[in-house]
Amino acid sequence: DAKTTQPPSMDCAEGRAANLPCNHSTISGNEYVYWYRQIHSQGPQYIIHGLKNNETNEMASLIITEDRKSSTLILPHATLRDTAVYYCIVRAMNYGGSQGNLIFGKGTKLSVKP
Amino acid sequence: DVKVTQSSRYLVKRTGEKVFLECVQDMDHENMFWYRQDPGLGLRLIYFSYDVKMKEKGDIPEGYSVSREKKERFSLILESASTNQTSMYLCASSLVSVRLATNEKLFFGSGTQLSVL
């Protein structure tokens, strides 16, 4: 699986957009980009995933560069409840089922401030 | 919404006890997982299952076993609890869909904080 690089921490003002970058320069053509977050004392929460097109859902937008070597997770209007550790994960699609070991790494600790 | 329910939020056990951690999901997912999370070590996969009665070892299966008799339920068993098994245990499930690429779209439970004394 491609390795990902994320900044260890970021701050964002409440109500502003939070843009969380992720570098995955060794990504392969069949690897997807997944984003999760973990709020303190809770289990990780799936946010969004994509292959090459930009994706949007009710939680966030995912922008993947044309060369797919990096991506940005955008929380359009961050709230205090978005304070969490955000994980960017790259995984290939396994047609036989899950590969099992989703590696979460250290992620980016996002602090949303009033 | 998918719900993954873990039987206990906090659990305190004695060394040598047999411990059962139960996990139930309500969305008919094929895949189920058990992770443990420790400070500085992140999430580590213990076991996963992609079907009833099927199981695969993860990175740290030693000292653990699992049971999946029904699709919705995945149990983690500590045969003889030890102090180094004190940890946060997280159960997760995912739907197998090649078209939607959801194999790795995991839904997690709230976790069980296990303390072994």
Short mmCIF file of C-alpha atoms in Angstrom, two decimals:
data_model
loop_
_atom_site.label_atom_id
_atom_site.label_comp_id
_atom_site.label_asym_id
_atom_site.label_seq_id
_atom_site.Cartn_x
_atom_site.Cartn_y
_atom_site.Cartn_z
CA ASP A 1 0.00 0.00 0.00
CA ALA A 2 1.14 3.53 -0.75
CA LYS A 3 2.51 5.47 2.19
CA THR A 4 0.78 8.70 3.19
CA THR A 5 2.18 11.86 4.73
CA GLN A 6 0.06 14.28 6.75
CA PRO A 7 0.95 17.30 8.88
CA PRO A 8 0.85 16.36 12.58
CA SER A 9 -1.45 19.20 13.56
CA MET A 10 -3.57 22.04 12.21
CA ASP A 11 -5.76 24.78 13.65
CA CYS A 12 -8.95 26.14 12.13
CA ALA A 13 -11.32 28.90 13.19
CA GLU A 14 -14.90 27.87 13.84
CA GLY A 15 -17.10 28.48 10.80
CA ARG A 16 -14.19 28.55 8.38
CA ALA A 17 -13.23 25.82 5.93
CA ALA A 18 -10.71 23.27 7.16
CA ASN A 19 -8.41 21.97 4.42
CA LEU A 20 -6.47 18.88 5.43
CA PRO A 21 -3.71 17.81 3.02
CA CYS A 22 -2.36 14.34 2.39
CA ASN A 23 0.56 13.30 0.21
CA HIS A 24 0.56 9.84 -1.37
CA SER A 25 3.15 10.18 -4.12
CA THR A 26 3.59 6.39 -4.56
CA ILE A 27 -0.10 5.66 -5.06
CA SER A 28 -0.95 2.98 -7.61
CA GLY A 29 -3.69 3.13 -10.19
CA ASN A 30 -5.98 0.75 -8.31
CA GLU A 31 -5.59 2.37 -4.91
CA TYR A 32 -8.35 4.39 -3.32
CA VAL A 33 -7.95 7.27 -0.88
CA TYR A 34 -9.97 6.91 2.34
CA TRP A 35 -10.44 9.48 5.09
CA TYR A 36 -11.41 8.69 8.66
CA ARG A 37 -11.46 10.75 11.82
CA GLN A 38 -11.35 9.86 15.49
CA ILE A 39 -12.84 12.09 18.11
CA HIS A 40 -11.34 11.64 21.55
CA SER A 41 -12.51 8.46 23.34
CA GLN A 42 -14.59 7.30 20.38
CA GLY A 43 -14.07 4.76 17.60
CA PRO A 44 -12.86 6.01 14.20
CA GLN A 45 -15.52 7.38 11.89
CA TYR A 46 -15.51 6.96 8.11
CA ILE A 47 -15.72 10.28 6.26
CA ILE A 48 -15.27 9.78 2.53
CA HIS A 49 -13.29 7.90 -0.11
CA GLY A 50 -12.41 8.30 -3.78
CA LEU A 51 -10.34 6.95 -6.63
CA LYS A 52 -9.62 9.83 -9.00
CA ASN A 53 -12.68 12.05 -9.22
CA ASN A 54 -13.52 14.60 -6.60
CA GLU A 55 -16.14 13.40 -4.16
CA THR A 56 -18.60 15.16 -1.88
CA ASN A 57 -20.97 13.91 0.77
CA GLU A 58 -22.82 15.39 3.72
CA MET A 59 -19.68 15.48 5.83
CA ALA A 60 -16.91 16.67 3.55
CA SER A 61 -15.39 17.04 0.11
CA LEU A 62 -12.41 15.13 -1.20
CA ILE A 63 -10.22 16.75 -3.83
CA ILE A 64 -7.69 14.47 -5.54
CA THR A 65 -5.05 16.01 -7.80
CA GLU A 66 -4.95 14.94 -11.43
CA ASP A 67 -1.74 12.97 -10.93
CA ARG A 68 -3.32 11.44 -7.77
CA LYS A 69 -0.17 12.08 -5.75
CA SER A 70 -1.97 14.18 -3.19
CA SER A 71 -5.45 14.92 -1.90
CA THR A 72 -7.23 17.40 0.34
CA LEU A 73 -10.11 16.79 2.67
CA ILE A 74 -12.31 19.85 3.02
CA LEU A 75 -14.69 20.46 5.90
CA PRO A 76 -16.58 23.46 4.51
CA HIS A 77 -17.75 25.02 7.79
CA ALA A 78 -15.78 23.59 10.68
CA THR A 79 -17.43 23.38 14.07
CA LEU A 80 -15.97 22.67 17.51
CA ARG A 81 -17.27 19.09 17.17
CA ASP A 82 -14.95 18.56 14.20
CA THR A 83 -11.94 18.66 16.54
CA ALA A 84 -10.42 15.21 16.02
CA VAL A 85 -7.51 13.28 14.54
CA TYR A 86 -7.97 12.87 10.78
CA TYR A 87 -6.46 9.89 8.98
CA CYS A 88 -5.70 9.60 5.28
CA ILE A 89 -5.37 5.99 4.12
CA VAL A 90 -4.58 4.55 0.72
CA ARG A 91 -5.79 1.05 -0.05
CA ALA A 92 -6.16 -1.09 -3.14
CA MET A 93 -9.50 -2.55 -3.97
CA ASN A 94 -9.47 -6.25 -3.12
CA TYR A 95 -12.08 -8.06 -5.14
CA GLY A 96 -12.08 -10.95 -2.72
CA GLY A 97 -13.15 -8.88 0.23
CA SER A 98 -11.38 -6.69 2.74
CA GLN A 99 -7.64 -6.91 2.99
CA GLY A 100 -8.19 -6.67 6.69
CA ASN A 101 -5.50 -4.40 7.95
CA LEU A 102 -6.41 -0.76 7.55
CA ILE A 103 -3.31 1.14 8.67
CA PHE A 104 -4.28 4.38 10.36
CA GLY A 105 -0.89 5.99 10.91
CA LYS A 106 -0.56 9.13 13.05
CA GLY A 107 -2.96 11.40 11.17
CA THR A 108 -3.49 15.15 11.58
CA LYS A 109 -4.82 16.51 14.84
CA LEU A 110 -7.28 19.24 13.85
CA SER A 111 -8.19 21.76 16.51
CA VAL A 112 -11.19 23.94 15.75
CA LYS A 113 -11.08 27.10 17.83
CA PRO A 114 -13.91 29.51 18.65
CA ASP B 1 -27.28 4.33 9.76
CA VAL B 2 -25.11 1.34 10.47
CA LYS B 3 -24.89 0.49 14.09
CA VAL B 4 -22.00 -1.48 15.55
CA THR B 5 -22.63 -2.27 19.19
CA GLN B 6 -20.01 -3.44 21.63
CA SER B 7 -21.35 -5.09 24.74
CA SER B 8 -19.39 -3.12 27.33
CA ARG B 9 -17.85 0.36 27.43
CA TYR B 10 -15.60 -0.42 30.40
CA LEU B 11 -14.47 -3.78 31.71
CA VAL B 12 -12.16 -4.73 34.57
CA LYS B 13 -10.83 -8.29 34.76
CA ARG B 14 -8.22 -10.20 36.73
CA THR B 15 -5.11 -11.82 35.29
CA GLY B 16 -5.87 -15.35 34.09
CA GLU B 17 -9.58 -14.79 33.59
CA LYS B 18 -11.25 -15.76 30.32
CA VAL B 19 -12.74 -12.64 28.76
CA PHE B 20 -15.41 -12.34 26.09
CA LEU B 21 -15.90 -9.14 24.11
CA GLU B 22 -19.05 -9.13 22.02
CA CYS B 23 -19.80 -7.11 18.92
CA VAL B 24 -23.04 -6.95 16.94
CA GLN B 25 -23.74 -5.10 13.70
CA ASP B 26 -27.18 -4.52 12.24
CA MET B 27 -26.49 -3.91 8.53
CA ASP B 28 -25.83 -7.40 7.20
CA HIS B 29 -22.14 -6.66 6.61
CA GLU B 30 -19.91 -9.52 5.53
CA ASN B 31 -16.65 -8.19 6.99
CA MET B 32 -16.06 -7.78 10.70
CA PHE B 33 -12.87 -6.74 12.49
CA TRP B 34 -11.31 -6.53 15.93
CA TYR B 35 -8.64 -3.89 16.58
CA ARG B 36 -6.89 -2.73 19.71
CA GLN B 37 -5.70 0.83 20.19
CA ASP B 38 -2.85 1.82 22.46
CA PRO B 39 -1.24 5.26 22.93
CA GLY B 40 1.65 5.75 20.54
CA LEU B 41 0.93 2.50 18.69
CA GLY B 42 -2.24 3.42 16.85
CA LEU B 43 -4.80 0.83 15.79
CA ARG B 44 -3.58 -2.73 15.36
CA LEU B 45 -5.62 -5.49 13.79
CA ILE B 46 -6.13 -8.61 15.89
CA TYR B 47 -8.48 -10.71 13.75
CA PHE B 48 -11.00 -10.21 11.01
CA SER B 49 -13.72 -12.29 9.42
CA TYR B 50 -15.17 -12.07 5.93
CA ASP B 51 -17.95 -14.61 6.41
CA VAL B 52 -19.68 -16.75 9.00
CA LYS B 53 -17.29 -19.26 10.58
CA MET B 54 -14.39 -17.73 8.65
CA LYS B 55 -11.53 -15.90 10.35
CA GLU B 56 -8.18 -14.46 9.43
CA LYS B 57 -5.32 -13.48 11.71
CA GLY B 58 -4.31 -9.88 11.80
CA ASP B 59 -1.03 -8.44 12.98
CA ILE B 60 -1.28 -9.37 16.66
CA PRO B 61 -3.44 -12.50 17.12
CA GLU B 62 -1.38 -14.05 19.92
CA GLY B 63 -3.37 -14.49 23.10
CA TYR B 64 -6.69 -13.97 21.34
CA SER B 65 -9.26 -16.05 19.51
CA VAL B 66 -12.49 -15.15 17.74
CA SER B 67 -15.84 -16.66 16.98
CA ARG B 68 -18.34 -15.84 14.26
CA GLU B 69 -21.29 -18.20 14.45
CA LYS B 70 -23.77 -15.70 13.02
CA LYS B 71 -23.26 -13.02 10.42
CA GLU B 72 -24.13 -10.16 12.74
CA ARG B 73 -22.01 -11.18 15.70
CA PHE B 74 -18.21 -11.31 16.08
CA SER B 75 -16.74 -12.22 19.44
CA LEU B 76 -13.20 -11.65 20.68
CA ILE B 77 -11.95 -14.05 23.35
CA LEU B 78 -8.99 -13.56 25.63
CA GLU B 79 -8.28 -17.12 26.75
CA SER B 80 -6.25 -16.09 29.79
CA ALA B 81 -6.14 -12.35 30.28
CA SER B 82 -2.80 -10.73 30.97
CA THR B 83 -1.89 -7.19 32.02
CA ASN B 84 -0.40 -6.43 28.58
CA GLN B 85 -3.87 -6.92 27.12
CA THR B 86 -5.09 -3.81 28.91
CA SER B 87 -6.23 -1.68 25.99
CA MET B 88 -9.10 -0.07 24.06
CA TYR B 89 -10.73 -2.73 21.89
CA LEU B 90 -12.59 -1.62 18.78
CA CYS B 91 -14.93 -3.69 16.65
CA ALA B 92 -15.78 -2.70 13.08
CA SER B 93 -17.73 -3.98 10.09
CA SER B 94 -17.86 -3.27 6.37
CA LEU B 95 -19.95 -4.19 3.36
CA VAL B 96 -18.36 -6.14 0.53
CA SER B 97 -19.09 -4.22 -2.66
CA VAL B 98 -16.61 -4.03 -5.51
CA ARG B 99 -18.78 -1.52 -7.35
CA LEU B 100 -18.93 0.87 -4.41
CA ALA B 101 -15.43 0.05 -3.13
CA THR B 102 -16.80 -0.29 0.37
CA ASN B 103 -14.61 -3.12 1.60
CA GLU B 104 -12.48 -0.64 3.49
CA LYS B 105 -15.37 1.65 4.49
CA LEU B 106 -15.40 0.54 8.09
CA PHE B 107 -18.04 1.33 10.66
CA PHE B 108 -16.66 1.22 14.18
CA GLY B 109 -18.25 0.62 17.54
CA SER B 110 -17.65 2.93 20.49
CA GLY B 111 -14.96 0.68 21.92
CA THR B 112 -14.42 -1.31 25.10
CA GLN B 113 -11.77 -0.08 27.52
CA LEU B 114 -10.45 -3.27 29.11
CA SER B 115 -8.30 -3.16 32.22
CA VAL B 116 -6.59 -6.37 33.33
CA LEU B 117 -5.37 -6.22 36.92
#
